[in-house]
């Protein structure tokens, strides 16, 4: 008298509640779109407005196809898995997005729904502590503050990674005198994205930003393991 089923595919299309900044940005885009897709911002707004019964995306970016002579748009999307980590959207969700946008897009616009790229990164820092403080306590506090401030950040597609944010957090740690080195590195392995991206060649000359393509996004997936440090 009962029925049991097992879904062998991971659940995507259900996302966590947006932050206050995300709500503010999406509300602004929704107000200006007026229920039609003309600009890139209109398309982004309408994607986030798609009814939840059709699925949802966590991140979306719309880029004009440079290789197309027509008004073809490449729409890159990402979902979240059941643990809140970024993941590729399944084909059903992509088809639903395309059908949803067909109600609003211009007749001469064509769209392709594609997977966004995930760049998993880690943070390694070296710092000097005050001799009057315990090195272990200073290191623990520095890591805790970085996990709190940066581990919860949800980057947008195309948003650069700001190395200066790390220095800003560390300078407020009691007992930490100076930061001698900060390195951002790509996390690899079975639990991380396999997308290769060279961080060093995309670091700005002043060392403050790491740029990323418009169809990709940075993610600190496991902050407690991906943020490491040394105190001397």
Tab-separated table of C-alpha atoms in Angstrom:
chain	number	residue	atom	x	y	z
A	1	UNK	CA	0.000	0.000	0.000
A	2	UNK	CA	3.032	2.288	-0.325
A	3	UNK	CA	5.301	3.475	-3.107
A	4	UNK	CA	9.005	4.206	-2.986
A	5	UNK	CA	11.244	5.669	-5.708
A	6	UNK	CA	14.881	6.627	-6.050
A	7	UNK	CA	16.108	9.519	-8.204
A	8	UNK	CA	19.570	8.599	-9.460
A	9	UNK	CA	20.229	12.127	-10.693
A	10	UNK	CA	21.243	14.866	-8.213
A	11	UNK	CA	18.550	17.421	-7.419
A	12	UNK	CA	19.175	20.840	-8.966
A	13	UNK	CA	16.858	23.719	-9.736
A	14	UNK	CA	15.989	24.524	-6.133
A	15	UNK	CA	18.137	27.351	-4.800
A	16	UNK	CA	18.740	28.906	-1.410
A	17	UNK	CA	17.128	32.203	-0.497
A	18	UNK	CA	18.874	35.183	-2.160
A	19	UNK	CA	20.834	37.635	-0.046
A	20	UNK	CA	19.660	41.206	0.521
A	21	UNK	CA	22.080	42.445	-2.144
A	22	UNK	CA	20.782	39.887	-4.654
A	23	UNK	CA	17.186	40.903	-3.919
A	24	UNK	CA	18.049	44.569	-4.413
A	25	UNK	CA	19.783	43.890	-7.741
A	26	UNK	CA	17.006	41.649	-9.058
A	27	UNK	CA	14.264	44.048	-7.987
A	28	UNK	CA	15.953	46.857	-9.880
A	29	UNK	CA	16.210	44.699	-13.003
A	30	UNK	CA	12.601	43.565	-12.683
A	31	UNK	CA	11.325	47.136	-12.477
A	32	UNK	CA	13.115	48.187	-15.644
A	33	UNK	CA	12.293	45.084	-17.713
A	34	UNK	CA	8.509	45.748	-17.883
A	35	UNK	CA	7.859	42.097	-18.791
A	36	UNK	CA	9.688	42.093	-22.106
A	37	UNK	CA	13.182	41.022	-23.089
A	38	UNK	CA	15.021	43.684	-25.041
A	39	UNK	CA	18.273	44.267	-23.199
A	40	UNK	CA	20.656	41.800	-21.565
A	41	UNK	CA	19.450	43.005	-18.153
A	42	UNK	CA	15.848	42.207	-19.186
A	43	UNK	CA	16.800	38.621	-19.977
A	44	UNK	CA	18.598	38.190	-16.654
A	45	UNK	CA	15.660	39.600	-14.720
A	46	UNK	CA	13.142	37.342	-16.467
A	47	UNK	CA	15.246	34.236	-15.834
A	48	UNK	CA	15.213	34.933	-12.093
A	49	UNK	CA	11.453	35.580	-12.272
A	50	UNK	CA	10.669	32.174	-13.761
A	51	UNK	CA	8.031	30.402	-11.593
A	52	UNK	CA	9.617	27.936	-9.126
A	53	UNK	CA	7.515	25.078	-10.517
A	54	UNK	CA	9.770	25.171	-13.608
A	55	UNK	CA	12.983	25.211	-11.553
A	56	UNK	CA	15.376	27.984	-10.606
A	57	UNK	CA	18.928	29.098	-11.289
A	58	UNK	CA	21.367	30.550	-8.797
A	59	UNK	CA	23.467	32.454	-11.305
A	60	UNK	CA	22.789	33.581	-14.873
A	61	UNK	CA	24.635	35.766	-17.342
A	62	UNK	CA	23.663	36.777	-20.855
A	63	UNK	CA	26.359	37.400	-23.462
A	64	UNK	CA	25.913	38.383	-27.091
A	65	UNK	CA	27.386	35.675	-29.301
A	66	UNK	CA	30.392	37.326	-31.028
A	67	UNK	CA	30.441	34.624	-33.736
A	68	UNK	CA	26.828	35.140	-34.794
A	69	UNK	CA	25.687	37.567	-37.498
A	70	UNK	CA	22.193	37.557	-36.007
A	71	UNK	CA	20.951	38.574	-32.551
A	72	UNK	CA	21.979	35.299	-30.947
A	73	UNK	CA	22.467	35.335	-27.190
A	74	UNK	CA	24.418	32.831	-25.130
A	75	UNK	CA	22.789	32.452	-21.719
A	76	UNK	CA	25.019	30.809	-19.134
A	77	UNK	CA	23.278	29.374	-16.079
A	78	UNK	CA	24.183	27.594	-12.847
A	79	UNK	CA	22.103	25.879	-10.213
A	80	UNK	CA	22.739	24.711	-6.665
A	81	UNK	CA	22.906	21.117	-5.486
A	82	UNK	CA	21.244	19.835	-2.316
A	83	UNK	CA	24.220	21.026	-0.242
A	84	UNK	CA	24.119	24.583	-1.556
A	85	UNK	CA	27.177	24.235	-3.813
A	86	UNK	CA	27.165	25.526	-7.384
A	87	UNK	CA	26.346	22.870	-9.967
A	88	UNK	CA	25.450	22.536	-13.641
A	89	UNK	CA	21.771	22.851	-14.489
A	90	UNK	CA	20.102	19.778	-15.957
A	91	UNK	CA	18.662	19.735	-19.465
A	92	UNK	CA	15.055	19.903	-18.274
A	93	UNK	CA	15.716	23.173	-16.474
A	94	UNK	CA	17.496	24.595	-19.520
A	95	UNK	CA	14.527	23.673	-21.732
A	96	UNK	CA	12.144	25.325	-19.267
A	97	UNK	CA	14.193	28.533	-19.317
A	98	UNK	CA	14.136	28.608	-23.111
A	99	UNK	CA	10.361	28.070	-23.194
A	100	UNK	CA	9.807	30.715	-20.519
A	101	UNK	CA	11.886	33.308	-22.376
A	102	UNK	CA	10.065	32.610	-25.649
A	103	UNK	CA	7.055	34.413	-24.181
A	104	UNK	CA	9.005	37.653	-23.778
A	105	UNK	CA	11.932	37.785	-26.211
A	106	UNK	CA	12.044	39.768	-29.447
A	107	UNK	CA	11.105	37.806	-32.579
A	108	UNK	CA	14.548	38.150	-34.149
A	109	UNK	CA	16.395	37.068	-30.998
A	110	UNK	CA	17.679	33.517	-30.670
A	111	UNK	CA	19.017	32.100	-27.418
A	112	UNK	CA	21.268	29.206	-26.439
A	113	UNK	CA	21.203	27.991	-22.827
A	114	UNK	CA	24.679	26.846	-21.769
A	115	UNK	CA	26.490	25.707	-18.629
A	116	UNK	CA	28.492	28.302	-16.749
A	117	UNK	CA	32.000	27.451	-15.557
A	118	UNK	CA	32.983	27.071	-11.900
A	119	UNK	CA	36.458	27.968	-10.646
A	120	UNK	CA	37.006	26.540	-7.164
A	121	UNK	CA	39.695	28.433	-5.294
A	122	UNK	CA	41.511	28.292	-1.988
A	123	UNK	CA	43.280	30.923	0.096
A	124	UNK	CA	46.726	30.566	1.662
A	125	UNK	CA	48.228	33.319	3.794
A	126	UNK	CA	51.353	33.920	5.847
A	127	UNK	CA	51.422	36.476	8.655
A	128	UNK	CA	53.435	37.709	11.630
A	129	UNK	CA	51.916	37.749	15.115
A	130	UNK	CA	52.637	39.889	18.158
A	131	UNK	CA	55.026	38.151	20.575
A	132	UNK	CA	52.545	38.845	23.381
A	133	UNK	CA	49.882	36.668	21.706
A	134	UNK	CA	49.719	32.932	21.174
A	135	UNK	CA	50.485	32.061	17.561
A	136	UNK	CA	47.932	29.261	17.620
A	137	UNK	CA	45.169	31.529	18.885
A	138	UNK	CA	45.995	34.250	16.371
A	139	UNK	CA	45.994	31.724	13.517
A	140	UNK	CA	42.704	30.202	14.656
A	141	UNK	CA	41.065	33.632	14.888
A	142	UNK	CA	42.430	34.743	11.513
A	143	UNK	CA	41.098	31.634	9.808
A	144	UNK	CA	37.744	31.907	11.599
A	145	UNK	CA	37.316	35.519	10.460
A	146	UNK	CA	38.199	34.647	6.860
A	147	UNK	CA	35.740	31.745	6.839
A	148	UNK	CA	33.014	33.988	8.270
A	149	UNK	CA	33.602	36.888	5.890
A	150	UNK	CA	34.620	35.157	2.649
A	151	UNK	CA	33.318	31.612	3.010
A	152	UNK	CA	29.729	32.773	2.624
A	153	UNK	CA	30.329	35.082	-0.343
A	154	UNK	CA	28.384	34.097	-3.463
A	155	UNK	CA	30.194	35.570	-6.454
A	156	UNK	CA	28.413	36.581	-9.640
A	157	UNK	CA	29.491	35.378	-13.065
A	158	UNK	CA	32.294	37.568	-14.311
A	159	UNK	CA	32.893	39.079	-10.863
A	160	UNK	CA	36.636	39.277	-10.061
A	161	UNK	CA	38.123	37.796	-6.910
A	162	UNK	CA	39.308	40.638	-4.674
A	163	UNK	CA	42.576	39.813	-2.919
A	164	UNK	CA	42.225	43.080	-1.021
A	165	UNK	CA	39.208	41.631	0.829
A	166	UNK	CA	41.514	39.100	2.477
A	167	UNK	CA	43.901	41.784	3.681
A	168	UNK	CA	40.983	43.829	4.982
A	169	UNK	CA	39.818	40.936	7.166
A	170	UNK	CA	43.269	40.005	8.440
A	171	UNK	CA	44.271	43.528	9.473
A	172	UNK	CA	41.495	43.541	12.099
A	173	UNK	CA	42.619	40.320	13.796
A	174	UNK	CA	43.933	40.971	17.317
A	175	UNK	CA	47.588	40.042	17.690
A	176	UNK	CA	48.295	39.940	13.963
A	177	UNK	CA	50.975	42.474	13.083
A	178	UNK	CA	51.514	42.016	9.368
A	179	UNK	CA	50.549	39.853	6.392
A	180	UNK	CA	53.659	38.803	4.478
A	181	UNK	CA	52.051	36.773	1.695
A	182	UNK	CA	48.633	35.897	0.258
A	183	UNK	CA	48.182	33.288	-2.452
A	184	UNK	CA	45.007	32.302	-4.258
A	185	UNK	CA	45.201	28.834	-5.766
A	186	UNK	CA	42.876	26.581	-7.716
A	187	UNK	CA	41.326	23.679	-5.830
A	188	UNK	CA	41.265	20.406	-7.759
A	189	UNK	CA	40.102	16.872	-7.133
A	190	UNK	CA	36.988	14.738	-7.253
A	191	UNK	CA	34.916	17.120	-5.129
A	192	UNK	CA	35.858	20.221	-7.133
A	193	UNK	CA	35.206	21.569	-10.600
A	194	UNK	CA	37.457	20.203	-13.338
A	195	UNK	CA	37.436	23.494	-15.279
A	196	UNK	CA	41.025	24.711	-15.727
A	197	UNK	CA	41.681	28.396	-15.242
A	198	UNK	CA	45.079	30.057	-14.824
A	199	UNK	CA	44.812	32.392	-11.853
A	200	UNK	CA	48.347	33.791	-12.096
A	201	UNK	CA	48.001	35.087	-15.656
A	202	UNK	CA	44.699	36.760	-14.795
A	203	UNK	CA	45.990	38.598	-11.732
A	204	UNK	CA	46.001	42.365	-12.244
A	205	UNK	CA	49.405	44.123	-12.180
A	206	UNK	CA	48.672	45.651	-8.767
A	207	UNK	CA	47.858	42.199	-7.350
A	208	UNK	CA	44.443	43.254	-6.057
A	209	UNK	CA	42.087	41.421	-8.431
A	210	UNK	CA	41.891	38.117	-10.255
A	211	UNK	CA	39.705	38.552	-13.312
A	212	UNK	CA	37.421	35.858	-14.676
A	213	UNK	CA	35.448	35.413	-17.931
A	214	UNK	CA	31.805	36.485	-18.044
A	215	UNK	CA	30.654	32.873	-18.287
A	216	UNK	CA	32.489	31.694	-15.161
A	217	UNK	CA	32.272	32.211	-11.406
A	218	UNK	CA	34.583	31.867	-8.415
A	219	UNK	CA	33.574	29.629	-5.504
A	220	UNK	CA	35.227	28.864	-2.170
A	221	UNK	CA	33.500	25.520	-1.853
A	222	UNK	CA	34.717	24.205	1.502
A	223	UNK	CA	35.934	27.272	3.449
A	224	UNK	CA	37.248	25.335	6.462
A	225	UNK	CA	39.464	23.217	4.221
A	226	UNK	CA	40.119	25.732	1.432
A	227	UNK	CA	41.410	28.527	3.682
A	228	UNK	CA	44.773	27.796	5.263
A	229	UNK	CA	47.409	29.937	6.927
A	230	UNK	CA	50.742	30.129	8.701
A	231	UNK	CA	51.732	32.419	11.583
A	232	UNK	CA	55.385	33.164	12.366
